[in-house]
Amino acid sequence: MQSYIDKTDKKQIEDLANESLPILYDYLRLPSISAQHMKITETVKYVERMLLDLGGKVKILDDLGGNPVVYACFAAASSGDTGSQKTLLFYNHYDVQPPDPLDEWESEPFEPVLKDGILYARGTADNKGSLLQRLVAIKYLQENGGLPCTVKFLIEGEEESGSRHLEPYLRKYKELFQADACIWEFGSLDDKERVQLYAGIKGSAYFELSTKSAAIDIHSSLAACIDNPAWRLVQALASMKNQQNDILVDGFFDEIKEPDEKTRKLVKELPFDKEAFRDLFGLTRPLITEARGEDPREALMFHPTMTICGMVSGYIGEGSKTVLPKEAKVKVDCRMVPGQTGEYLHRCIKRHLERHGFSDIKVDLIDAQRAYRSNINHPFVQLVKTTAEEAYRTKAVLYPNSEGTGPMYIFNRYLSLPIVSTGVGWAQSKAHAPNESIRIKDYIDGTVHMVCLLQALPEI
Ligand SMILES: [Zn+2]
């Protein structure tokens, strides 16, 4: 591959990135919280305006329910060489997480503050900064001979709420979004300033288990003859996972597609600093992989999980209240790996509970998204890595998938294309948490990365 960094005017990109900051600030001022249906119409209009101002062809798709999906297309320069045949799709989202807990913010979540080169506001890292950076890259290329390939955008408004309405849009508009490769919405530098790139994503199935055994809460003195739903639920959960952290649900692992040798090798080479990992969360117990003799990197990348996210039953207020609760509920999420589906795990868990005498426990599947891994041998995946290393002047680490979840599987299902995630974050970005931030330095380097990638795309 030829070097694109040498023919890129980094000073000009820096100037354009700085000029774009007021536009980013106004975008960040829109509290587009999908969970609370806030400012969605205004934000869609703002996104549309930004795309139109750059000369994009824009469509607002809203005929299939949910928050509108924004499509945009920037055609390759007609004078371009062979590159004009290729198309890159950017996936972004204009919605953000709620800013709570508000009292932990050091500035207003929806009023951007720039301090010592760090920009604070909800949505900076996740995901408004990444969109602006991509638009600045387009502007630079337009001013320097035109786009070497066609660029499309899919910008949705429900990513932070599980992308529930996205699949019908992809199914119906798959011709519109057709592309050769896709750059996903997120990514960051790690604590050693390496660029983290993700060629896939884990899936997720979210369940609610509940049981109700009386019409009203009961005086606990009657517990000698009345069964307790909280104990029922605790025992049911204990039958699903043992003290060694083995998941015991029959069939749970049966559908898994094992990673290939190259992917396994890649994971063995990933950096992992156990102490830093422990410190990050203030962990008080050993990693569960230690007792199991497992490599934590392999566990994070390849193992499905079953997590109790929250439980509720009876009285947990101050002091004591002797009550036998009428009901108990638990939320459980399973991070899935390729091959697994939420529907299948739902059947496995229901069957398991029936077989173990817990047929009174109701299991609802609330939400599910499947896992996806791009072929890491695809030239596009390698190109994202080499251009990242040039643009950031540092090492890039390619993860076969993120531990997190997003709608990647359906993108590949309807568009069949390699997908790599990279974004504007840094190790302290605190996405989803108070004081979310990005560094202006990364905003600029990431823009250089997108410029180099678009210039190099004709090579794949
Ligand atoms: Zn997010």
XYZ file of N, CA and C and ligand atoms in Angstrom, residues 93 97 126 159-160 432, ligand 1:
19
model
N -24.974 7.226 15.097
C -26.296 7.461 15.679
C -26.345 8.848 16.297
N -27.272 8.709 25.450
C -27.748 8.150 26.717
C -28.245 9.277 27.615
N -19.761 9.391 22.229
C -20.805 8.426 21.850
C -22.071 9.172 21.487
N -29.941 3.863 18.701
C -28.852 2.936 19.051
C -28.785 2.739 20.561
N -29.001 3.827 21.295
C -28.899 3.743 22.756
C -30.122 3.072 23.374
N -21.507 6.916 28.340
C -22.662 6.496 29.158
C -22.562 6.987 30.605
Zn -23.661 4.253 23.532
